[in-house]
mmCIF file of C-alpha atoms and ligand atoms in Angstrom:
data_model
loop_
_atom_site.group_PDB
_atom_site.id
_atom_site.type_symbol
_atom_site.label_atom_id
_atom_site.label_comp_id
_atom_site.label_asym_id
_atom_site.label_seq_id
_atom_site.Cartn_x
_atom_site.Cartn_y
_atom_site.Cartn_z
ATOM 1 C CA MET A 1 21.237 -34.490 8.268
ATOM 2 C CA PHE A 2 21.081 -30.816 7.295
ATOM 3 C CA PHE A 3 17.456 -29.842 7.591
ATOM 4 C CA ASP A 4 16.393 -31.550 10.813
ATOM 5 C CA LYS A 5 16.993 -28.360 12.805
ATOM 6 C CA ILE A 6 14.435 -26.407 10.794
ATOM 7 C CA GLU A 7 11.351 -25.507 12.816
ATOM 8 C CA ALA A 8 7.940 -24.887 11.257
ATOM 9 C CA ALA A 9 7.285 -21.170 10.745
ATOM 10 C CA PRO A 10 4.022 -19.587 11.855
ATOM 11 C CA ALA A 11 1.496 -18.852 9.102
ATOM 12 C CA ASP A 12 1.622 -15.352 7.578
ATOM 13 C CA PRO A 13 -0.724 -13.110 9.600
ATOM 14 C CA ILE A 14 -2.486 -11.902 6.428
ATOM 15 C CA LEU A 15 -1.968 -14.389 3.593
ATOM 16 C CA GLY A 16 -2.130 -17.337 6.025
ATOM 17 C CA LEU A 17 -5.699 -16.311 6.864
ATOM 18 C CA THR A 18 -6.777 -16.901 3.275
ATOM 19 C CA GLU A 19 -5.487 -20.484 3.519
ATOM 20 C CA GLU A 20 -7.413 -20.991 6.749
ATOM 21 C CA PHE A 21 -10.485 -19.463 5.162
ATOM 22 C CA ARG A 22 -10.300 -21.871 2.208
ATOM 23 C CA ASN A 23 -10.247 -24.833 4.600
ATOM 24 C CA ASP A 24 -13.195 -23.553 6.671
ATOM 25 C CA THR A 25 -16.368 -25.521 5.891
ATOM 26 C CA LYS A 26 -18.846 -23.003 7.352
ATOM 27 C CA PRO A 27 -21.355 -22.211 4.593
ATOM 28 C CA ASN A 28 -21.567 -18.434 5.156
ATOM 29 C CA LYS A 29 -17.910 -17.737 5.841
ATOM 30 C CA ILE A 30 -16.610 -14.254 4.956
ATOM 31 C CA ASN A 31 -12.985 -13.356 4.184
ATOM 32 C CA LEU A 32 -12.193 -9.775 5.184
ATOM 33 C CA GLY A 33 -8.536 -10.508 5.880
ATOM 34 C CA VAL A 34 -6.380 -9.807 2.859
ATOM 35 C CA GLY A 35 -6.663 -6.422 1.116
ATOM 36 C CA VAL A 36 -8.300 -7.479 -2.118
ATOM 37 C CA TYR A 37 -11.104 -5.447 -3.677
ATOM 38 C CA LYS A 38 -14.387 -7.250 -4.331
ATOM 39 C CA ASN A 39 -17.416 -5.977 -6.211
ATOM 40 C CA ASP A 40 -20.903 -6.335 -4.765
ATOM 41 C CA ALA A 41 -21.108 -9.877 -6.164
ATOM 42 C CA GLY A 42 -18.083 -10.762 -4.035
ATOM 43 C CA GLU A 43 -15.808 -11.139 -7.064
ATOM 44 C CA THR A 44 -12.457 -9.577 -7.897
ATOM 45 C CA PRO A 45 -12.924 -9.132 -11.646
ATOM 46 C CA VAL A 46 -10.271 -8.016 -14.130
ATOM 47 C CA LEU A 47 -10.774 -4.277 -14.762
ATOM 48 C CA LYS A 48 -12.375 -3.474 -18.136
ATOM 49 C CA THR A 49 -9.463 -1.239 -19.076
ATOM 50 C CA VAL A 50 -7.039 -4.054 -18.230
ATOM 51 C CA LYS A 51 -8.923 -6.437 -20.534
ATOM 52 C CA LYS A 52 -8.798 -3.840 -23.330
ATOM 53 C CA ALA A 53 -5.083 -3.226 -22.781
ATOM 54 C CA GLU A 54 -4.400 -6.967 -22.783
ATOM 55 C CA LYS A 55 -6.142 -7.329 -26.121
ATOM 56 C CA ILE A 56 -3.977 -4.576 -27.599
ATOM 57 C CA ILE A 57 -0.865 -6.212 -26.138
ATOM 58 C CA LEU A 58 -1.775 -9.664 -27.489
ATOM 59 C CA ASP A 59 -2.383 -8.227 -30.951
ATOM 60 C CA THR A 60 0.781 -6.134 -31.134
ATOM 61 C CA GLU A 61 3.382 -7.974 -29.054
ATOM 62 C CA LYS A 62 6.283 -9.096 -31.230
ATOM 63 C CA THR A 63 8.759 -10.601 -28.786
ATOM 64 C CA LYS A 64 9.176 -12.107 -25.361
ATOM 65 C CA SER A 65 12.818 -11.083 -25.183
ATOM 66 C CA TYR A 66 14.160 -9.648 -21.883
ATOM 67 C CA LEU A 67 13.213 -6.201 -20.682
ATOM 68 C CA SER A 68 16.114 -4.066 -19.493
ATOM 69 C CA ILE A 69 16.987 -4.302 -15.783
ATOM 70 C CA PRO A 70 14.758 -1.372 -14.672
ATOM 71 C CA GLY A 71 11.998 -2.002 -17.255
ATOM 72 C CA THR A 72 11.205 0.518 -19.999
ATOM 73 C CA PRO A 73 11.896 4.282 -19.748
ATOM 74 C CA GLU A 74 8.278 4.909 -20.818
ATOM 75 C CA TYR A 75 6.974 2.939 -17.827
ATOM 76 C CA GLY A 76 9.220 4.946 -15.492
ATOM 77 C CA ARG A 77 8.040 8.231 -16.998
ATOM 78 C CA LEU A 78 4.366 7.278 -16.643
ATOM 79 C CA VAL A 79 4.809 6.188 -13.020
ATOM 80 C CA GLN A 80 6.498 9.506 -12.228
ATOM 81 C CA GLY A 81 3.585 11.374 -13.799
ATOM 82 C CA LEU A 82 1.180 9.488 -11.539
ATOM 83 C CA VAL A 83 3.207 10.088 -8.392
ATOM 84 C CA PHE A 84 4.419 13.687 -8.846
ATOM 85 C CA GLY A 85 1.931 14.981 -11.421
ATOM 86 C CA GLU A 86 2.558 15.439 -15.154
ATOM 87 C CA GLY A 87 5.044 18.211 -15.818
ATOM 88 C CA ASP A 88 6.218 18.461 -12.213
ATOM 89 C CA GLU A 89 9.690 19.903 -11.708
ATOM 90 C CA ILE A 90 10.990 16.552 -10.386
ATOM 91 C CA VAL A 91 9.969 14.865 -13.638
ATOM 92 C CA VAL A 92 11.073 17.659 -15.967
ATOM 93 C CA SER A 93 14.492 18.096 -14.340
ATOM 94 C CA LYS A 94 15.073 14.323 -14.565
ATOM 95 C CA ARG A 95 16.202 14.041 -10.983
ATOM 96 C CA ALA A 96 13.994 11.031 -10.255
ATOM 97 C CA CYS A 97 14.736 7.537 -11.530
ATOM 98 C CA THR A 98 12.119 4.809 -11.570
ATOM 99 C CA ALA A 99 12.599 1.084 -11.937
ATOM 100 C CA GLN A 100 9.827 -1.436 -12.448
ATOM 101 C CA ALA A 101 9.516 -3.809 -9.491
ATOM 102 C CA PRO A 102 7.573 -6.980 -8.654
ATOM 103 C CA GLY A 103 4.672 -5.413 -6.776
ATOM 104 C CA GLY A 104 4.835 -2.932 -3.923
ATOM 105 C CA THR A 105 6.659 -5.472 -1.766
ATOM 106 C CA GLY A 106 9.347 -5.963 -4.433
ATOM 107 C CA ALA A 107 9.665 -2.180 -4.752
ATOM 108 C CA LEU A 108 10.172 -1.799 -1.000
ATOM 109 C CA ARG A 109 12.787 -4.547 -1.014
ATOM 110 C CA VAL A 110 14.733 -3.138 -3.962
ATOM 111 C CA GLY A 111 14.705 0.304 -2.305
ATOM 112 C CA ALA A 112 15.815 -1.219 1.002
ATOM 113 C CA ASP A 113 18.642 -3.202 -0.670
ATOM 114 C CA PHE A 114 19.776 -0.069 -2.514
ATOM 115 C CA LEU A 115 19.969 1.954 0.729
ATOM 116 C CA ILE A 116 21.848 -0.768 2.596
ATOM 117 C CA GLN A 117 24.239 -1.542 -0.269
ATOM 118 C CA GLN A 118 25.064 2.145 -0.699
ATOM 119 C CA LYS A 119 25.473 2.488 3.090
ATOM 120 C CA ILE A 120 22.992 5.373 3.092
ATOM 121 C CA ALA A 121 21.231 4.198 6.268
ATOM 122 C CA ASN A 122 20.723 1.138 8.443
ATOM 123 C CA LYS A 123 17.825 2.113 10.677
ATOM 124 C CA ILE A 124 14.230 2.670 9.613
ATOM 125 C CA TRP A 125 11.342 4.103 11.631
ATOM 126 C CA ILE A 126 8.016 2.422 10.949
ATOM 127 C CA SER A 127 4.559 3.482 12.160
ATOM 128 C CA ASN A 128 2.929 1.662 15.062
ATOM 129 C CA PRO A 129 0.855 -0.132 13.844
ATOM 130 C CA THR A 130 1.828 -0.890 10.256
ATOM 131 C CA TRP A 131 1.541 -3.520 7.542
ATOM 132 C CA VAL A 132 3.194 -6.467 9.316
ATOM 133 C CA ASN A 133 5.402 -7.330 6.345
ATOM 134 C CA HIS A 134 7.297 -4.024 6.606
ATOM 135 C CA PHE A 135 9.377 -5.457 9.445
ATOM 136 C CA LYS A 136 10.244 -8.555 7.439
ATOM 137 C CA VAL A 137 11.081 -6.731 4.201
ATOM 138 C CA PHE A 138 13.339 -4.141 5.811
ATOM 139 C CA GLY A 139 14.745 -6.637 8.314
ATOM 140 C CA ALA A 140 15.657 -9.048 5.495
ATOM 141 C CA ALA A 141 17.514 -6.244 3.707
ATOM 142 C CA GLY A 142 19.573 -5.626 6.862
ATOM 143 C CA PHE A 143 17.729 -2.694 8.434
ATOM 144 C CA GLU A 144 17.293 -2.234 12.151
ATOM 145 C CA THR A 145 13.640 -1.299 12.671
ATOM 146 C CA ALA A 146 12.155 1.087 15.227
ATOM 147 C CA GLN A 147 8.579 2.274 15.644
ATOM 148 C CA TYR A 148 7.029 5.715 15.866
ATOM 149 C CA ASN A 149 3.657 6.427 17.465
ATOM 150 C CA TYR A 150 0.831 6.758 14.998
ATOM 151 C CA TYR A 151 -2.535 5.626 16.287
ATOM 152 C CA ASN A 152 -4.536 6.851 19.254
ATOM 153 C CA PRO A 153 -6.949 4.058 20.301
ATOM 154 C CA THR A 154 -9.030 6.438 22.410
ATOM 155 C CA THR A 155 -9.838 8.869 19.612
ATOM 156 C CA HIS A 156 -9.481 6.213 16.868
ATOM 157 C CA GLY A 157 -7.437 8.899 15.118
ATOM 158 C CA LEU A 158 -3.892 9.969 14.415
ATOM 159 C CA ASP A 159 -1.646 10.469 17.450
ATOM 160 C CA PHE A 160 -0.004 13.436 15.776
ATOM 161 C CA GLU A 161 1.806 14.779 18.841
ATOM 162 C CA GLY A 162 3.048 11.292 19.708
ATOM 163 C CA MET A 163 4.176 10.769 16.141
ATOM 164 C CA LYS A 164 6.252 13.952 16.106
ATOM 165 C CA GLN A 165 7.626 13.200 19.540
ATOM 166 C CA SER A 166 8.856 9.750 18.560
ATOM 167 C CA LEU A 167 10.286 10.963 15.246
ATOM 168 C CA ARG A 168 12.385 13.419 17.235
ATOM 169 C CA GLN A 169 14.074 10.370 18.822
ATOM 170 C CA ALA A 170 15.423 9.339 15.411
ATOM 171 C CA LYS A 171 19.030 10.098 14.553
ATOM 172 C CA ALA A 172 19.912 12.317 11.587
ATOM 173 C CA GLY A 173 20.320 10.019 8.603
ATOM 174 C CA ASP A 174 17.725 7.441 9.694
ATOM 175 C CA VAL A 175 14.977 6.477 7.264
ATOM 176 C CA VAL A 176 11.312 7.150 8.038
ATOM 177 C CA LEU A 177 8.753 4.944 6.320
ATOM 178 C CA LEU A 178 5.467 6.716 5.595
ATOM 179 C CA HIS A 179 2.279 5.369 4.041
ATOM 180 C CA GLY A 180 1.600 7.694 1.092
ATOM 181 C CA CYS A 181 -2.163 7.373 1.601
ATOM 182 C CA CYS A 182 -4.783 4.969 2.987
ATOM 183 C CA HIS A 183 -2.606 3.926 5.929
ATOM 184 C CA ASN A 184 -2.515 0.141 6.346
ATOM 185 C CA PRO A 185 -3.990 -1.019 8.735
ATOM 186 C CA THR A 186 -5.610 2.055 10.354
ATOM 187 C CA GLY A 187 -7.064 3.889 7.346
ATOM 188 C CA ILE A 188 -5.992 7.124 9.056
ATOM 189 C CA ASP A 189 -3.874 9.607 7.103
ATOM 190 C CA PRO A 190 -2.365 12.934 8.134
ATOM 191 C CA LYS A 191 -4.377 15.959 6.958
ATOM 192 C CA PRO A 192 -2.691 18.262 4.372
ATOM 193 C CA GLU A 193 -1.506 20.693 7.061
ATOM 194 C CA GLN A 194 -0.145 17.777 9.101
ATOM 195 C CA TRP A 195 1.751 16.477 6.049
ATOM 196 C CA GLU A 196 3.252 19.957 5.769
ATOM 197 C CA GLU A 197 4.357 19.921 9.402
ATOM 198 C CA LEU A 198 5.759 16.397 9.105
ATOM 199 C CA ALA A 199 7.646 17.287 5.939
ATOM 200 C CA LYS A 200 9.243 20.291 7.668
ATOM 201 C CA LEU A 201 10.035 18.348 10.832
ATOM 202 C CA THR A 202 11.621 15.383 9.050
ATOM 203 C CA ALA A 203 13.671 17.781 6.880
ATOM 204 C CA GLU A 204 14.884 19.617 9.995
ATOM 205 C CA LEU A 205 15.780 16.282 11.602
ATOM 206 C CA ASN A 206 17.534 15.208 8.384
ATOM 207 C CA LEU A 207 15.545 11.973 8.060
ATOM 208 C CA LEU A 208 15.270 10.252 4.696
ATOM 209 C CA PRO A 209 11.597 9.684 3.754
ATOM 210 C CA PHE A 210 10.582 6.395 2.133
ATOM 211 C CA PHE A 211 6.951 6.280 0.991
ATOM 212 C CA ASP A 212 4.973 3.081 0.665
ATOM 213 C CA PHE A 213 2.368 4.111 -1.930
ATOM 214 C CA ALA A 214 0.165 1.058 -2.455
ATOM 215 C CA TYR A 215 -3.340 2.542 -2.589
ATOM 216 C CA GLN A 216 -3.160 5.595 -4.856
ATOM 217 C CA GLY A 217 -6.732 6.425 -5.861
ATOM 218 C CA PHE A 218 -8.441 4.500 -3.067
ATOM 219 C CA GLY A 219 -8.601 7.434 -0.641
ATOM 220 C CA ASN A 220 -9.803 10.635 -2.283
ATOM 221 C CA GLY A 221 -8.586 10.380 -5.874
ATOM 222 C CA VAL A 222 -5.539 9.503 -7.951
ATOM 223 C CA ASN A 223 -4.112 13.050 -7.694
ATOM 224 C CA GLU A 224 -5.522 13.884 -4.284
ATOM 225 C CA ASP A 225 -3.882 10.835 -2.697
ATOM 226 C CA ALA A 226 -0.428 12.080 -3.691
ATOM 227 C CA VAL A 227 -0.733 15.152 -1.450
ATOM 228 C CA GLY A 228 1.623 13.775 1.226
ATOM 229 C CA ILE A 229 4.375 12.869 -1.227
ATOM 230 C CA ARG A 230 4.029 16.126 -3.156
ATOM 231 C CA THR A 231 4.167 18.120 0.097
ATOM 232 C CA PHE A 232 7.319 16.293 1.178
ATOM 233 C CA ALA A 233 8.849 17.077 -2.213
ATOM 234 C CA LYS A 234 8.773 20.773 -1.279
ATOM 235 C CA TYR A 235 11.031 20.206 1.734
ATOM 236 C CA HIS A 236 13.078 17.121 0.818
ATOM 237 C CA LYS A 237 15.375 16.979 -2.206
ATOM 238 C CA GLU A 238 15.900 13.249 -1.681
ATOM 239 C CA PHE A 239 13.403 10.483 -0.926
ATOM 240 C CA LEU A 240 12.044 7.167 -2.217
ATOM 241 C CA VAL A 241 8.603 6.024 -3.315
ATOM 242 C CA ALA A 242 7.476 2.388 -3.652
ATOM 243 C CA SER A 243 4.377 2.250 -5.874
ATOM 244 C CA SER A 244 2.078 -0.727 -6.213
ATOM 245 C CA PHE A 245 -0.465 -1.323 -8.978
ATOM 246 C CA SER A 246 -1.965 -4.393 -7.330
ATOM 247 C CA LYS A 247 -5.004 -2.553 -6.002
ATOM 248 C CA ASN A 248 -5.627 0.438 -8.274
ATOM 249 C CA PHE A 249 -5.226 -1.635 -11.463
ATOM 250 C CA GLY A 250 -6.473 -4.853 -9.829
ATOM 251 C CA LEU A 251 -3.227 -6.488 -11.021
ATOM 252 C CA TYR A 252 -2.596 -8.431 -7.803
ATOM 253 C CA ASN A 253 -1.109 -11.576 -9.323
ATOM 254 C CA GLU A 254 0.860 -9.787 -12.035
ATOM 255 C CA ARG A 255 3.155 -8.415 -9.294
ATOM 256 C CA ILE A 256 3.592 -4.978 -10.750
ATOM 257 C CA GLY A 257 4.966 -1.911 -8.994
ATOM 258 C CA ALA A 258 7.821 0.547 -9.151
ATOM 259 C CA ILE A 259 10.601 2.019 -7.052
ATOM 260 C CA THR A 260 11.409 5.695 -7.540
ATOM 261 C CA VAL A 261 14.477 7.412 -6.102
ATOM 262 C CA VAL A 262 14.332 11.220 -6.047
ATOM 263 C CA ASN A 263 17.742 12.908 -6.109
ATOM 264 C CA ALA A 264 19.029 16.461 -5.779
ATOM 265 C CA ASP A 265 19.892 16.708 -9.489
ATOM 266 C CA ALA A 266 19.997 14.770 -12.766
ATOM 267 C CA GLU A 267 23.688 13.946 -12.463
ATOM 268 C CA GLN A 268 23.210 12.253 -9.084
ATOM 269 C CA CYS A 269 20.091 10.590 -10.438
ATOM 270 C CA ALA A 270 22.070 8.769 -13.133
ATOM 271 C CA LYS A 271 24.469 7.447 -10.478
ATOM 272 C CA SER A 272 21.642 6.311 -8.187
ATOM 273 C CA PHE A 273 19.892 4.623 -11.104
ATOM 274 C CA SER A 274 23.033 2.652 -11.969
ATOM 275 C CA GLN A 275 23.178 1.332 -8.390
ATOM 276 C CA LEU A 276 19.445 0.590 -8.314
ATOM 277 C CA LYS A 277 20.061 -1.612 -11.358
ATOM 278 C CA ILE A 278 22.823 -3.465 -9.500
ATOM 279 C CA ALA A 279 20.394 -4.171 -6.638
ATOM 280 C CA ILE A 280 17.805 -5.526 -9.094
ATOM 281 C CA ARG A 281 20.269 -7.603 -11.136
ATOM 282 C CA ALA A 282 21.450 -9.410 -7.997
ATOM 283 C CA ASN A 283 17.876 -10.041 -6.955
ATOM 284 C CA TYR A 284 15.785 -11.175 -9.944
ATOM 285 C CA SER A 285 17.854 -9.940 -12.894
ATOM 286 C CA ASN A 286 15.120 -8.079 -14.763
ATOM 287 C CA PRO A 287 11.356 -7.746 -14.429
ATOM 288 C CA PRO A 288 8.464 -9.604 -16.083
ATOM 289 C CA ALA A 289 6.750 -7.680 -18.877
ATOM 290 C CA HIS A 290 3.019 -8.315 -18.851
ATOM 291 C CA GLY A 291 1.837 -6.197 -15.904
ATOM 292 C CA ALA A 292 4.054 -3.297 -16.911
ATOM 293 C CA LYS A 293 2.739 -3.371 -20.475
ATOM 294 C CA ILE A 294 -0.814 -3.208 -19.157
ATOM 295 C CA VAL A 295 -0.078 -0.195 -16.947
ATOM 296 C CA GLU A 296 1.883 1.477 -19.753
ATOM 297 C CA THR A 297 -0.867 0.879 -22.322
ATOM 298 C CA ILE A 298 -3.583 2.299 -20.065
ATOM 299 C CA LEU A 299 -1.682 5.325 -18.789
ATOM 300 C CA SER A 300 -0.372 6.343 -22.211
ATOM 301 C CA ASN A 301 -3.761 6.195 -23.950
ATOM 302 C CA PRO A 302 -5.921 9.216 -22.926
ATOM 303 C CA GLU A 303 -9.187 7.354 -23.477
ATOM 304 C CA LEU A 304 -8.158 4.259 -21.530
ATOM 305 C CA ARG A 305 -6.643 6.414 -18.821
ATOM 306 C CA ALA A 306 -9.882 8.347 -18.296
ATOM 307 C CA GLU A 307 -11.826 5.082 -18.225
ATOM 308 C CA TRP A 308 -9.359 3.626 -15.700
ATOM 309 C CA GLU A 309 -9.709 6.652 -13.433
ATOM 310 C CA ASN A 310 -13.457 6.030 -13.513
ATOM 311 C CA GLU A 311 -12.973 2.402 -12.577
ATOM 312 C CA VAL A 312 -10.780 3.454 -9.635
ATOM 313 C CA LYS A 313 -13.481 5.948 -8.623
ATOM 314 C CA GLU A 314 -16.112 3.221 -8.753
ATOM 315 C CA MET A 315 -14.039 0.987 -6.450
ATOM 316 C CA ARG A 316 -13.303 3.883 -4.092
ATOM 317 C CA GLU A 317 -16.952 4.861 -3.866
ATOM 318 C CA ARG A 318 -18.181 1.331 -3.329
ATOM 319 C CA ILE A 319 -15.797 0.971 -0.383
ATOM 320 C CA LYS A 320 -17.073 4.256 1.085
ATOM 321 C CA THR A 321 -20.649 3.070 0.724
ATOM 322 C CA MET A 322 -19.749 -0.135 2.586
ATOM 323 C CA ARG A 323 -18.136 1.874 5.403
ATOM 324 C CA ASN A 324 -21.332 3.807 5.772
ATOM 325 C CA LEU A 325 -23.504 0.724 5.664
ATOM 326 C CA LEU A 326 -21.353 -1.004 8.281
ATOM 327 C CA VAL A 327 -21.740 1.914 10.701
ATOM 328 C CA THR A 328 -25.487 2.233 10.047
ATOM 329 C CA LYS A 329 -26.248 -1.485 10.309
ATOM 330 C CA LEU A 330 -24.310 -1.901 13.554
ATOM 331 C CA LYS A 331 -26.338 0.939 15.019
ATOM 332 C CA GLU A 332 -29.578 -0.599 13.733
ATOM 333 C CA LEU A 333 -28.649 -3.860 15.439
ATOM 334 C CA GLY A 334 -28.592 -2.002 18.734
ATOM 335 C CA VAL A 335 -24.815 -2.019 19.166
ATOM 336 C CA ASN A 336 -24.074 0.663 21.771
ATOM 337 C CA GLN A 337 -20.439 1.128 20.895
ATOM 338 C CA ASP A 338 -19.900 4.067 18.550
ATOM 339 C CA PHE A 339 -18.352 2.879 15.275
ATOM 340 C CA SER A 340 -18.841 6.159 13.392
ATOM 341 C CA PHE A 341 -15.039 6.623 13.253
ATOM 342 C CA ILE A 342 -15.053 3.991 10.481
ATOM 343 C CA ASN A 343 -16.501 6.646 8.160
ATOM 344 C CA GLU A 344 -13.449 8.852 8.724
ATOM 345 C CA GLN A 345 -10.962 6.219 7.591
ATOM 346 C CA ASN A 346 -9.442 6.064 4.105
ATOM 347 C CA GLY A 347 -8.833 3.238 1.672
ATOM 348 C CA MET A 348 -9.497 -0.460 1.853
ATOM 349 C CA PHE A 349 -9.100 -0.998 5.560
ATOM 350 C CA SER A 350 -10.815 -0.253 8.793
ATOM 351 C CA PHE A 351 -9.115 -0.585 12.114
ATOM 352 C CA SER A 352 -12.178 -1.764 13.995
ATOM 353 C CA GLY A 353 -10.865 -1.663 17.561
ATOM 354 C CA LEU A 354 -11.868 -5.334 18.013
ATOM 355 C CA ASN A 355 -9.378 -7.176 20.222
ATOM 356 C CA LYS A 356 -7.599 -10.477 19.567
ATOM 357 C CA GLU A 357 -10.185 -12.492 21.486
ATOM 358 C CA GLN A 358 -13.063 -10.921 19.572
ATOM 359 C CA VAL A 359 -11.231 -11.455 16.270
ATOM 360 C CA ASN A 360 -10.744 -15.093 17.161
ATOM 361 C CA LYS A 361 -14.407 -15.545 18.095
ATOM 362 C CA LEU A 362 -15.454 -13.957 14.795
ATOM 363 C CA LYS A 363 -13.474 -16.657 13.034
ATOM 364 C CA THR A 364 -14.302 -19.717 15.094
ATOM 365 C CA GLN A 365 -17.970 -18.981 15.832
ATOM 366 C CA PHE A 366 -19.049 -17.068 12.738
ATOM 367 C CA GLY A 367 -16.518 -17.878 9.994
ATOM 368 C CA VAL A 368 -15.675 -14.172 9.652
ATOM 369 C CA TYR A 369 -11.972 -13.696 8.937
ATOM 370 C CA ILE A 370 -10.262 -10.397 9.762
ATOM 371 C CA VAL A 371 -6.610 -9.695 10.614
ATOM 372 C CA GLY A 372 -5.535 -10.265 14.245
ATOM 373 C CA SER A 373 -4.972 -6.531 14.804
ATOM 374 C CA GLY A 374 -8.716 -5.980 14.273
ATOM 375 C CA ARG A 375 -8.192 -4.792 10.680
ATOM 376 C CA ILE A 376 -11.232 -5.355 8.474
ATOM 377 C CA SER A 377 -10.892 -5.250 4.696
ATOM 378 C CA VAL A 378 -13.916 -3.059 3.983
ATOM 379 C CA ALA A 379 -13.288 -3.695 0.287
ATOM 380 C CA GLY A 380 -14.553 -7.244 0.828
ATOM 381 C CA ILE A 381 -17.887 -6.222 2.376
ATOM 382 C CA THR A 382 -20.926 -6.518 0.083
ATOM 383 C CA THR A 383 -24.666 -5.909 0.435
ATOM 384 C CA HIS A 384 -24.964 -9.718 0.596
ATOM 385 C CA ASN A 385 -22.582 -10.349 3.504
ATOM 386 C CA ILE A 386 -23.086 -7.154 5.520
ATOM 387 C CA ASP A 387 -25.959 -8.492 7.643
ATOM 388 C CA ALA A 388 -24.090 -11.648 8.607
ATOM 389 C CA LEU A 389 -20.989 -9.553 9.330
ATOM 390 C CA CYS A 390 -22.837 -7.106 11.586
ATOM 391 C CA THR A 391 -24.608 -9.917 13.445
ATOM 392 C CA ALA A 392 -21.224 -11.558 14.008
ATOM 393 C CA ILE A 393 -19.619 -8.339 15.260
ATOM 394 C CA ALA A 394 -22.581 -7.681 17.574
ATOM 395 C CA GLY A 395 -22.197 -11.264 18.785
ATOM 396 C CA VAL A 396 -18.592 -10.853 19.899
ATOM 397 C CA LEU A 397 -18.779 -7.395 21.506
HETATM 398 C C1 LIG B 1 -2.756 -6.549 2.687
HETATM 399 O O1 LIG B 1 -2.243 -5.805 3.527
HETATM 400 O O2 LIG B 1 -3.736 -7.271 2.921
HETATM 401 C C2 LIG B 1 -2.191 -6.570 1.290
HETATM 402 O O3 LIG B 1 -1.197 -5.612 1.143
HETATM 403 C C3 LIG B 1 -1.790 -7.917 0.850
HETATM 404 C C4 LIG B 1 -0.532 -8.400 1.489
HETATM 405 O O4 LIG B 1 0.389 -8.760 0.748
HETATM 406 O O5 LIG B 1 -0.452 -8.471 2.725
#
């Protein structure tokens, strides 16, 4: 026998919840676990601009032949425009290379493989708390992981002093993973002046920044949300960015993202790009085309692009409205605990402060599913489920 020593693995803390939710027979169950945007009808529809782009693609597509290992140069150029801003020095000087990747997770993994294979680093500092999969992705690539302080449970805000203090424990040459915006799970981002300080500090300490940029446009705007990355670019010649288009294009199951490596100059960039391609080729050979074509079609067409930015704005604003409603309704229900900090958080998630026991009660007694850390996907709250949600929260406090 070969396989009889294999033990059953625990369910994934986020995606496993969706499975559990599907099997729950409670009539008014609510899934606020996974980070998937829903409209007020509780649906995750295909964006209008995506539908339009798909029609164009269907009408004009001539072949299903392979893409090149990093995807098309046009896709890379468009992603760089989104991340750094059109016409930015990094883009113009061609010192950044971008490869298409299967979602944000795939982008993180390709970047991690590249760093390990090139023996650039073997230790990465990750925020405490973070998206749970970060440990698995970087661990699987061969990274040792360490955590830096991030969240202050008393203020429900950023533990900025603690963060700087723990980053000072890192060795020169270590990697520091930062959430570009809409920190997952806390929803708390550094303010512009804090980004500035962090960029200076990490440059002084000679740490290599690696940005996980999965929610561009869900915080304050497509451009506004790049403030952290663009500030770091002033102080760091070299860094990586993993972009995801799951949320801002609603392309969850198309698995579309990108990995960008910023280098000191164009000559180094060409070398890095060649090695990035080696990492991809050994992994999944070359990427699937459909999601990339959608993103490319929308971003390269001024009309579609403007319409897409509006769709992102609509999603962002609906989430903000739900944050507000959640705070107001809890107060109306007579909940004494102050939840107003939820209004200060960015993006899809709210770190509610609910403990494991309360989270478990929400699930078993009320059929309300949130992540074990107390993370609520605010993007799944609607005017139809808010009352049941607030009653459930009040019931477990
Ligand atoms: C989340 O954090 O809910 C999303 O990024 C989905 C995932 O893959 O975990």
